[in-house]
Tab-separated table of C-alpha atoms in Angstrom:
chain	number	residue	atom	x	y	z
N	30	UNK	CA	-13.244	-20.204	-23.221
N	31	UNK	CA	-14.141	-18.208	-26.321
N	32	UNK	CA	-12.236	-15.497	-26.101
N	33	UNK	CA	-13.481	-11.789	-28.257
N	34	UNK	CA	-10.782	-10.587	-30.281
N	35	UNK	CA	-11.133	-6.795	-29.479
N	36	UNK	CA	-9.485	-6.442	-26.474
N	37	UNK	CA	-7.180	-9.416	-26.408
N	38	UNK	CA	-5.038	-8.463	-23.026
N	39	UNK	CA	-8.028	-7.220	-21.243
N	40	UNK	CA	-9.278	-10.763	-21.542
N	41	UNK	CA	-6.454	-13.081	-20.856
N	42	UNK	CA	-5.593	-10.481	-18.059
N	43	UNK	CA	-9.384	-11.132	-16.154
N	44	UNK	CA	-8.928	-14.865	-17.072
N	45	UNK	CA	-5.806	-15.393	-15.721
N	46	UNK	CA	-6.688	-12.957	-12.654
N	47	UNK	CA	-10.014	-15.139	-11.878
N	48	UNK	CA	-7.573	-18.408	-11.950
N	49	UNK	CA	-5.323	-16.938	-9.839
N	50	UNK	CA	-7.529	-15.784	-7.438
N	51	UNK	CA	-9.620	-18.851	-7.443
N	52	UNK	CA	-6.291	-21.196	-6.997
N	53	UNK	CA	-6.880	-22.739	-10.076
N	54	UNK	CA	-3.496	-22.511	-10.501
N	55	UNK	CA	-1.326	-23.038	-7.773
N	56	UNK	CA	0.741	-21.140	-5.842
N	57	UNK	CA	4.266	-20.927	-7.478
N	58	UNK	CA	3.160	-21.995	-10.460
N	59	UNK	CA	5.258	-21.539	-14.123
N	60	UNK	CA	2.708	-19.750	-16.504
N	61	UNK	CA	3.397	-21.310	-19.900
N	62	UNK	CA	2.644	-17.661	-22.213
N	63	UNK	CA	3.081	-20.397	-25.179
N	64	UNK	CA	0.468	-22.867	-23.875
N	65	UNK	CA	-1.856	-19.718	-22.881
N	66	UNK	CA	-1.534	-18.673	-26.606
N	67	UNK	CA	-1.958	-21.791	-28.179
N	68	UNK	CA	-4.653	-22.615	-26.248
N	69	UNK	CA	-6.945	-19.582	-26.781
N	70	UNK	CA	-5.828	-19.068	-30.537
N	71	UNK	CA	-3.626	-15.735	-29.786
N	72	UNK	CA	-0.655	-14.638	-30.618
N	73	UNK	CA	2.273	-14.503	-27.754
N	74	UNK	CA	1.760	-10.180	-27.093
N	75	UNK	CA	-1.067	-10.179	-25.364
N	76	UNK	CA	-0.588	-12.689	-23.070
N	77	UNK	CA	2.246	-11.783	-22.362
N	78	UNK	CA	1.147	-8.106	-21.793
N	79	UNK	CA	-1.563	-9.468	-19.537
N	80	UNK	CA	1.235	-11.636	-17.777
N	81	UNK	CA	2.987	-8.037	-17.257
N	82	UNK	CA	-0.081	-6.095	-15.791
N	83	UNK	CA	-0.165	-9.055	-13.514
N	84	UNK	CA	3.220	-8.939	-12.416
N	85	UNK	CA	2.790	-4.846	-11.686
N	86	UNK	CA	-0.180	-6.300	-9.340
N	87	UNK	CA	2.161	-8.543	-7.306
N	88	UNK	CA	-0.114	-11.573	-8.421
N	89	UNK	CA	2.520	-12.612	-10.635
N	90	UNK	CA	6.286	-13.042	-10.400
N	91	UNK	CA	8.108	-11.610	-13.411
N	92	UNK	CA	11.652	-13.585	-13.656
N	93	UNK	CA	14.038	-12.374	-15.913
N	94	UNK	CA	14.976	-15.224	-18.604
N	95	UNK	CA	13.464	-17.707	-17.054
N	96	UNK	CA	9.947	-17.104	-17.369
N	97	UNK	CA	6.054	-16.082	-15.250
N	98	UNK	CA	4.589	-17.550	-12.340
N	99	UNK	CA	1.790	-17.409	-9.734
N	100	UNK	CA	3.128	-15.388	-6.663
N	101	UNK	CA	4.194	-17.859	-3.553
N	102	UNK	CA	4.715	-16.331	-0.144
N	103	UNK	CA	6.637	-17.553	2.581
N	104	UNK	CA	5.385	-18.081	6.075
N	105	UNK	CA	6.825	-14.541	6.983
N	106	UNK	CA	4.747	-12.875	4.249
N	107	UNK	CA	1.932	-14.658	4.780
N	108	UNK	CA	1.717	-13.224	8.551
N	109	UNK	CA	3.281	-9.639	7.289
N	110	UNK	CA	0.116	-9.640	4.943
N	111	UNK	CA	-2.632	-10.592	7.604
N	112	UNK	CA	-0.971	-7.822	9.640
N	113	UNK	CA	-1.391	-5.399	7.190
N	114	UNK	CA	-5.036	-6.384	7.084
N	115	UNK	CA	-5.474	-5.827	10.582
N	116	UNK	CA	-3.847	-2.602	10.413
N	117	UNK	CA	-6.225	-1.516	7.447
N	118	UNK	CA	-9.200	-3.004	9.321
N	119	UNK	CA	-8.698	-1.914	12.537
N	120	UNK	CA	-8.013	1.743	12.045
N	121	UNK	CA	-11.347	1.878	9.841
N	122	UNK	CA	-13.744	0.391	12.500
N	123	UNK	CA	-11.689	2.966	15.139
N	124	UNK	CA	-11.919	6.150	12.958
N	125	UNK	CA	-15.083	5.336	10.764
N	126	UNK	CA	-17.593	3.072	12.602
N	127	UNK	CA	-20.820	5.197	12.275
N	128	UNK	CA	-19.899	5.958	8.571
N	129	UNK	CA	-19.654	2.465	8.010
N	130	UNK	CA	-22.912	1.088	5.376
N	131	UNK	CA	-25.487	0.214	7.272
N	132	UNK	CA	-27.912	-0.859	4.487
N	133	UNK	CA	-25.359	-2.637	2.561
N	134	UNK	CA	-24.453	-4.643	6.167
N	135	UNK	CA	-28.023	-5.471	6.302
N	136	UNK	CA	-28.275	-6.776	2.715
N	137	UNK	CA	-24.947	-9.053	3.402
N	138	UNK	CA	-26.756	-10.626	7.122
N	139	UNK	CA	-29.486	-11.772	4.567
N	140	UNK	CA	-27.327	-13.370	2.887
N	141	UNK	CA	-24.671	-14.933	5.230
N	142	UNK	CA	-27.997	-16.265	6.421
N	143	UNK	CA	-29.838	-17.253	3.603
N	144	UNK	CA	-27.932	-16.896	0.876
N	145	UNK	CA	-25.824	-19.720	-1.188
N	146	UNK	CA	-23.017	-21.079	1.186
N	147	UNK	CA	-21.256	-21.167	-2.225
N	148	UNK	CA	-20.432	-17.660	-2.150
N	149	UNK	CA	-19.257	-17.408	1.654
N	150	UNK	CA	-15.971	-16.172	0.859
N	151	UNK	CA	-17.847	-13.345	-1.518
N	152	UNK	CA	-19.610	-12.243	1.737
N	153	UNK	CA	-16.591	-12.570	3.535
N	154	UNK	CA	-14.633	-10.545	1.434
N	155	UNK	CA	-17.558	-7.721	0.796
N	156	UNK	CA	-18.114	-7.256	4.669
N	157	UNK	CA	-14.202	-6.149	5.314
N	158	UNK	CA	-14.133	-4.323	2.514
N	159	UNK	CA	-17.627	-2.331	3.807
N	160	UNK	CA	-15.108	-1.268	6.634
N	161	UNK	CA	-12.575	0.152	5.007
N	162	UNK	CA	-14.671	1.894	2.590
N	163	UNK	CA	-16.191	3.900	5.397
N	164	UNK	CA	-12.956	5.740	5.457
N	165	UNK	CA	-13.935	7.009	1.880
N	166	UNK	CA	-10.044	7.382	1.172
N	167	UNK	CA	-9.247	6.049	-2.089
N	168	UNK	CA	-5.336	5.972	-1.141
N	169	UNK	CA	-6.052	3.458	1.980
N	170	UNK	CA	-8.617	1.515	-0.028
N	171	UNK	CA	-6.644	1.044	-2.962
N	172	UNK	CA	-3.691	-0.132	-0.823
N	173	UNK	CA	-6.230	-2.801	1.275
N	174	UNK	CA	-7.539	-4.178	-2.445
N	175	UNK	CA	-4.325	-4.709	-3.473
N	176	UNK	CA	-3.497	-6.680	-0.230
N	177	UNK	CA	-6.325	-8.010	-0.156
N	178	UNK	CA	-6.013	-9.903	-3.292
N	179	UNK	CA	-3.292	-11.967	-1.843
N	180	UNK	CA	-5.255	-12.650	0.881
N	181	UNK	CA	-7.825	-13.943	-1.545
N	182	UNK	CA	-5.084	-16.332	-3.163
N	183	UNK	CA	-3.992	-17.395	0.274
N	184	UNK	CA	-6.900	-17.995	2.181
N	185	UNK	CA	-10.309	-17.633	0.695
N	186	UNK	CA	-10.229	-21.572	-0.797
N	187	UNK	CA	-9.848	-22.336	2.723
N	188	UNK	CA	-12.827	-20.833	4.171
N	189	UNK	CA	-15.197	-22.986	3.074
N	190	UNK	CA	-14.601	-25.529	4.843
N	191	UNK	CA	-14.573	-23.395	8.454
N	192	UNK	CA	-17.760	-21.874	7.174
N	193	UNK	CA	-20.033	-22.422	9.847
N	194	UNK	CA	-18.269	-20.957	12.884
N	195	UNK	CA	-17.210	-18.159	10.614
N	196	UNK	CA	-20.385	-17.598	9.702
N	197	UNK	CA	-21.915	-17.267	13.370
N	198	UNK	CA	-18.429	-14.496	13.755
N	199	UNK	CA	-19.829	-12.513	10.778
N	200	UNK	CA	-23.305	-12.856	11.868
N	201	UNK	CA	-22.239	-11.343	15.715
N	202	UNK	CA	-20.221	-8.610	13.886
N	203	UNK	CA	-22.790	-7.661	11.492
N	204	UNK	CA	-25.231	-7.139	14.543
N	205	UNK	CA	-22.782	-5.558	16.932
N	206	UNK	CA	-22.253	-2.937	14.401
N	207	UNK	CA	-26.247	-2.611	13.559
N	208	UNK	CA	-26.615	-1.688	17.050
N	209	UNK	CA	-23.714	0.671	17.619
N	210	UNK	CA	-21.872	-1.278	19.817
N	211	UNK	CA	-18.715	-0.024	18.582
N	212	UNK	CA	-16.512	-1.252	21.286
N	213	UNK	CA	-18.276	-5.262	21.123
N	214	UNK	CA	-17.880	-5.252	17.343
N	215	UNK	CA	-13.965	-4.308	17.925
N	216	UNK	CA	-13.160	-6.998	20.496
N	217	UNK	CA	-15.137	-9.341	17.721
N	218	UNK	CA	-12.684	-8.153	14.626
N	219	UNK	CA	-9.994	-8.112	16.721
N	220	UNK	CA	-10.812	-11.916	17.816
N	221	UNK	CA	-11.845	-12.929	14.354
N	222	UNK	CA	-8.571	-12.032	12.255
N	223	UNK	CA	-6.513	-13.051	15.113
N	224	UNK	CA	-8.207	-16.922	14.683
N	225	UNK	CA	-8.027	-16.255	10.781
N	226	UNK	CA	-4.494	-15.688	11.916
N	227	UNK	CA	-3.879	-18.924	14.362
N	228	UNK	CA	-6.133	-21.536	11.799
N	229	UNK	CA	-4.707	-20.377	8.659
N	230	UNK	CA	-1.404	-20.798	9.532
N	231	UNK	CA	-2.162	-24.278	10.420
N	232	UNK	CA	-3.662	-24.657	7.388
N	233	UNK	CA	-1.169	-23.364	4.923
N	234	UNK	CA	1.745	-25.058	7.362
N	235	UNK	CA	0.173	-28.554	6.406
N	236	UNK	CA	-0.342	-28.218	2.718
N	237	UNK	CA	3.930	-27.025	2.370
L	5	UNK	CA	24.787	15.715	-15.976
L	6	UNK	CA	27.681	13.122	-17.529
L	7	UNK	CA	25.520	9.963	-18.492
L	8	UNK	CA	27.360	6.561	-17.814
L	9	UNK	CA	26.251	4.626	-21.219
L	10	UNK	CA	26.120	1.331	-19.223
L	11	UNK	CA	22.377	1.191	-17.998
L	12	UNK	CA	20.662	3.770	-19.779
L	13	UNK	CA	17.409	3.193	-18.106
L	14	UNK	CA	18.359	3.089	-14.900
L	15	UNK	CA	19.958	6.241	-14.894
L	16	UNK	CA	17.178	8.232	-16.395
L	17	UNK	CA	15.004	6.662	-14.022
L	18	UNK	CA	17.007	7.598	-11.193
L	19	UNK	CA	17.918	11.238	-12.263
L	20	UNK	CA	14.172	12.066	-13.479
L	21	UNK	CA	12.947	10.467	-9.635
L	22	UNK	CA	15.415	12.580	-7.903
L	23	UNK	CA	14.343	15.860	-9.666
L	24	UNK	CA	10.488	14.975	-8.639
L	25	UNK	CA	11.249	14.080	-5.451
L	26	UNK	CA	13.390	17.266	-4.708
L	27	UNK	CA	10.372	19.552	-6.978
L	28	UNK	CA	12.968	20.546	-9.502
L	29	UNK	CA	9.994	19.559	-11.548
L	30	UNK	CA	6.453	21.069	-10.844
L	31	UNK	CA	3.478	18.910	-9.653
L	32	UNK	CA	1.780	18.194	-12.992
L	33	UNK	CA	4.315	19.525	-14.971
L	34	UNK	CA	4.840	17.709	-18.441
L	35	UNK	CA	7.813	15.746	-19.064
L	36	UNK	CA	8.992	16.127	-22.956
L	37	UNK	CA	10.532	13.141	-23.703
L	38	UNK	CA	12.703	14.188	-26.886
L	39	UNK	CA	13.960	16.863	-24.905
L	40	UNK	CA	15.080	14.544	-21.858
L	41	UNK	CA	16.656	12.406	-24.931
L	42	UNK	CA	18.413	15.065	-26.573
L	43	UNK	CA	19.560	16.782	-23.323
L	44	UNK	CA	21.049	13.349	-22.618
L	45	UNK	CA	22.626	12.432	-25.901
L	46	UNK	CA	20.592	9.309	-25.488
L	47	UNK	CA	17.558	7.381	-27.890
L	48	UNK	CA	14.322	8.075	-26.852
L	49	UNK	CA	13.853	4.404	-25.902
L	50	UNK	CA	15.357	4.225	-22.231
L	51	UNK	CA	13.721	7.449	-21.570
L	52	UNK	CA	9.935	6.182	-22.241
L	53	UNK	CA	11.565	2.792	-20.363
L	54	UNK	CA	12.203	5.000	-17.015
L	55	UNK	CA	8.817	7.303	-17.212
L	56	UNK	CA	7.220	4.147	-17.508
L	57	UNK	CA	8.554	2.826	-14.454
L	58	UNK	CA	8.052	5.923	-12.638
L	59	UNK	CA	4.712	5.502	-13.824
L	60	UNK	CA	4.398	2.160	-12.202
L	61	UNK	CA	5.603	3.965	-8.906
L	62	UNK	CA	2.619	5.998	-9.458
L	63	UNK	CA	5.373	9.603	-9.352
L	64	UNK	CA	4.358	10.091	-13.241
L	65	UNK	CA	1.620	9.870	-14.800
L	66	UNK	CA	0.971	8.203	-18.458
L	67	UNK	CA	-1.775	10.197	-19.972
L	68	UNK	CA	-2.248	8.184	-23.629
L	69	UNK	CA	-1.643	9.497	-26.557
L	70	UNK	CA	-0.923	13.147	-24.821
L	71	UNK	CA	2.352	11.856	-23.161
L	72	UNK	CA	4.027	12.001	-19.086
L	73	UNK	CA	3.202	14.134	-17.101
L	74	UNK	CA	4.771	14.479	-12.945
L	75	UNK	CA	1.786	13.105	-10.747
L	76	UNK	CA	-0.453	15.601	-9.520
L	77	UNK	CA	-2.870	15.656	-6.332
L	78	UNK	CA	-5.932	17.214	-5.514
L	79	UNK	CA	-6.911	18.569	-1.880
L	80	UNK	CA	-8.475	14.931	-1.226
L	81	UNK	CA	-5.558	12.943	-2.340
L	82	UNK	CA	-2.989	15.391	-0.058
L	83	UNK	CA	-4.933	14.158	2.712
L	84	UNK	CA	-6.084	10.877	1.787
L	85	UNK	CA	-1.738	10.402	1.803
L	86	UNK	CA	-1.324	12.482	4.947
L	87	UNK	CA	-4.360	9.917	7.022
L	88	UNK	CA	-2.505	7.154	5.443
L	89	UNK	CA	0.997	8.119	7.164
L	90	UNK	CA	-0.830	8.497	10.232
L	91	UNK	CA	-2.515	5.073	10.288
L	92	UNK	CA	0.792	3.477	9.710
L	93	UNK	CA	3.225	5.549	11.846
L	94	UNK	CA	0.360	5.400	14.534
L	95	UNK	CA	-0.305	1.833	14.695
L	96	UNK	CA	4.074	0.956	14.182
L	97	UNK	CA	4.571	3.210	17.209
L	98	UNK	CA	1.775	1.504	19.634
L	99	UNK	CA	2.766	-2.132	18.436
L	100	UNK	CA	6.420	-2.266	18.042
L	101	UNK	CA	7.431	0.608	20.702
L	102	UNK	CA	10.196	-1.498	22.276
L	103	UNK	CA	11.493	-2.558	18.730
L	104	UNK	CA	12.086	1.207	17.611
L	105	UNK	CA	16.336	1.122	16.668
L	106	UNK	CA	17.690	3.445	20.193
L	107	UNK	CA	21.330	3.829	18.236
L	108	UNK	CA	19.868	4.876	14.916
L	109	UNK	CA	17.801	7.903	17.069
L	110	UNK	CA	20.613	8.373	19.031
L	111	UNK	CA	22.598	9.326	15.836
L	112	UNK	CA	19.369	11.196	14.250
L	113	UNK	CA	19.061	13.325	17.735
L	114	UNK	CA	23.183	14.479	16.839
L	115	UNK	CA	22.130	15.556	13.535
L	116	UNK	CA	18.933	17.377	14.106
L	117	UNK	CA	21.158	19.072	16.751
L	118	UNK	CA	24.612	19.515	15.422
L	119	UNK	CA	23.786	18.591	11.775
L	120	UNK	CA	23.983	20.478	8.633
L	121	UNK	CA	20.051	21.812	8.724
L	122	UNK	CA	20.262	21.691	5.158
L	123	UNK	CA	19.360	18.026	5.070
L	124	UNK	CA	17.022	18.831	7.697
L	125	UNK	CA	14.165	16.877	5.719
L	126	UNK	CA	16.399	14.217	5.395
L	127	UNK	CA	17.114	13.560	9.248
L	128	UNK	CA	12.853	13.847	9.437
L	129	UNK	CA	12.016	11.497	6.694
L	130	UNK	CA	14.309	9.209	8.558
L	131	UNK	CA	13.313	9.768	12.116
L	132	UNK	CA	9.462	8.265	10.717
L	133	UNK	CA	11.432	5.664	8.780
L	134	UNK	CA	12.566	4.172	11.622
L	135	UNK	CA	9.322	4.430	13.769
L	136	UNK	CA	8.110	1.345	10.762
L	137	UNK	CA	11.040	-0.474	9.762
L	138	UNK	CA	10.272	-1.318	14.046
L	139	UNK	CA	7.593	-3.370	12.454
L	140	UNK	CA	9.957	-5.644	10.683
L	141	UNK	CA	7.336	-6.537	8.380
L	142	UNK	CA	8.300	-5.455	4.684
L	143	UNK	CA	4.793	-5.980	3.142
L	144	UNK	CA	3.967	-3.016	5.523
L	145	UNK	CA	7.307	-0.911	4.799
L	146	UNK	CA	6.781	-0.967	1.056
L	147	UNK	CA	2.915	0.422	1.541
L	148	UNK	CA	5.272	2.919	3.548
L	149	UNK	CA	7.762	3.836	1.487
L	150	UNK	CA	5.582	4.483	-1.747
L	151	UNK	CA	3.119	6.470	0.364
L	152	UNK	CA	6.323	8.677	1.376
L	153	UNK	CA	7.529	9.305	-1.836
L	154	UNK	CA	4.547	10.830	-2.581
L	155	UNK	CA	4.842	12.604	0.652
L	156	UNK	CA	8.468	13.558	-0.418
L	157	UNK	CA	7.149	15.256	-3.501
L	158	UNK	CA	4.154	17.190	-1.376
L	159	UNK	CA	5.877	18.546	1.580
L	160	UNK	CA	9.561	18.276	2.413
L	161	UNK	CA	10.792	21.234	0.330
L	162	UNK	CA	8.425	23.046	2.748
L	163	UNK	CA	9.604	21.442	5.865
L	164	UNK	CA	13.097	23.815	5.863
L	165	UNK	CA	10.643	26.878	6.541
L	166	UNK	CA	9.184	25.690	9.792
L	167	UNK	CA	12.182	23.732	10.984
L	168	UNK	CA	12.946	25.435	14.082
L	169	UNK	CA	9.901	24.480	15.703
L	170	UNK	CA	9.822	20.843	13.752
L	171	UNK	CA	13.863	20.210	14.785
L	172	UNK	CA	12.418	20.626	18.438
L	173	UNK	CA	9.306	18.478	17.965
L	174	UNK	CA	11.336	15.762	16.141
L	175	UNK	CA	14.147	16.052	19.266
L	176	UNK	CA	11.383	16.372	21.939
L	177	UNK	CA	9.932	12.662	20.094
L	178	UNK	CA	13.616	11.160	20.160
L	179	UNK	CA	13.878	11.665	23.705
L	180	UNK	CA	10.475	10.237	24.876
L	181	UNK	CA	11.209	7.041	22.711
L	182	UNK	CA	15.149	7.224	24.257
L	183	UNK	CA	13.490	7.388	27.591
L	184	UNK	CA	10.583	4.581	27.063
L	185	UNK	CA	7.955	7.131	27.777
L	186	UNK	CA	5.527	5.192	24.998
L	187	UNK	CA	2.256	7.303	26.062
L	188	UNK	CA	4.015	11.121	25.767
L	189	UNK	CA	5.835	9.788	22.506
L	190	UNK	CA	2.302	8.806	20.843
L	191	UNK	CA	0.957	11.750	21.925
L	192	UNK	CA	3.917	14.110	20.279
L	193	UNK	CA	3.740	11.850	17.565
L	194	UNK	CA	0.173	12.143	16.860
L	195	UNK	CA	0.059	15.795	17.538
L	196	UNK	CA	3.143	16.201	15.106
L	197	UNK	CA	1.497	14.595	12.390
L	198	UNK	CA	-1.695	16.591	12.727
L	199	UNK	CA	0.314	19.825	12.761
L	200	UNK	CA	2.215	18.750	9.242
L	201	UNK	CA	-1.355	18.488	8.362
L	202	UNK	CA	-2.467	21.852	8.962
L	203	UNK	CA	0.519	24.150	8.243
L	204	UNK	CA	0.757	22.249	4.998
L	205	UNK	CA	-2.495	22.283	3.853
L	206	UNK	CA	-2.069	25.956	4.100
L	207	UNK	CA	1.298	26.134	2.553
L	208	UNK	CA	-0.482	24.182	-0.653
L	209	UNK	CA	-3.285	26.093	-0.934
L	210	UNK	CA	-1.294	29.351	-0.589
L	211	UNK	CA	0.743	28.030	-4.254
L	212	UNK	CA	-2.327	26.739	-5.647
């Protein structure tokens, strides 16, 4: 990576973000600030600075005298956090279904259809995220992004490979909420994050 | 104030959070941090140390290169917060009814009735406190518990006005919850919440 020197923590901070959220580096993982320095020709500041936005994110564990890592969750977290997504989700398709983007829904069927498998969990991510932004309260939003990034670590790696199903679920939902059917498109969400829920767990249970 | 040299930081932090929280210091108001220092008898360094984690709580704000300021909130933010409470304290009472502590409200019932009403916002806070720690689910609580601090700052210095109607409300929800009536509690609860929303929309724009 070349890396421009003007805005040094800015730039480690993305980079490491990206490989965090992209579990290039594992869960748990020590984060070697020499190595990261070394490595990209900078001095030990801004990494670490970047390794302390990180930790004010949650993506990054912070401990004292002994050094950074990547965020693990236990199995309790890890169902606390899909809870909180439901929460989030939920309430937004109750309280804000006809505010919810219709255009940009349409634009995302294209491409769970069409578009590069590739980028499912892009899709993915964007067509929850339309939901809660048709509450249009930056307060509930901001605290669904920043769960929502540890979803991302979690789970999005894994979606891949359940792509196809998934993307016949998205598909439905996209539709039902086209049409209006406010009450079909809940019993879908509902039914989708509870399998996210049941397969995930499954998942994550045989890689510890 | 008699400062315990031990752990500087900590103490500012805590002192400087209390005085926000119980609007000793104004919404906006800037906080001078060579005069906090002086006042003190202490370096300037555990001073920035504590704004800056009060800044990470999102209760100050670090305007650069002007200095700290208290957080301040526009109309939309008040009730971007207040929907937020609502979603959680909503969805914690529908899901985890059963799981709501009966001694805890027991005691909290004594107090809003035979309790010193000075602490009135106190017994309230904790009354809706309770309602989400039913969750058991701490990923949720903290989303909680930094919403109500901002809450704290907002409102509860205006609760002691209207507390002879809001004692009975919170005693009227204690008893439906005591009694397992799940459907009369929700609908006290809701209707609470909506009334905190109007009488204190009113009360802010009245100061501002």
């Amino acid at each position: 990576m070349v890396i421009n020197k003007q805005s040094l923590t800015d730039q480690v901070y993305t980079m490491i973000k990206e490989q965090i959220l992209n579990r290039e580096l594992e869960l748990g993982e020590q984060l070697n600030t020499r190595k990261i320095a070394e490595e990209n020709g900078i001095s030990l500041m801004p990494v670490r600075d970047a390794l302390r936005r990180l930790a004010n994110e949650e993506l990054v564990e912070n401990k004292p005298r002994v050094g950074f890592f990547v965020k693990n969750f236990s199995e309790a977290e890890i169902n606390n956090i899909l809870e909180v997504r439901k929460m989030h989700e939920l309430y937004c398709l109750d309280n804000y279904f006809d505010q919810i983007d219709k255009k940009e829904l349409a634009k995302l069927k294209e491409k769970f259809k069409n578009g590069n498998q590739k980028y499912f969990s892009n899709y993915d991510t964007q067509l929850h995220k339309e939901v809660i932004f048709a509450s249009n309260n930056d307060y509930l939003i901001d605290s669904y992004l920043k769960m929502i990034n540890h979803y991302t670590m979690l789970f999005s790696y894994l979606n891949y490979k359940r792509s196809e199903t998934s993307r016949q679920e998205h598909i439905r939902l996209i539709d039902c909420i086209l049409e209006g059917n406010k009450e079909k498109a809940r019993s879908i969400l509902f039914r989708h994050l509870d399998q996210v829920q049941i397969s995930e767990d499954a998942e994550i249970k045989k890689r510890t």
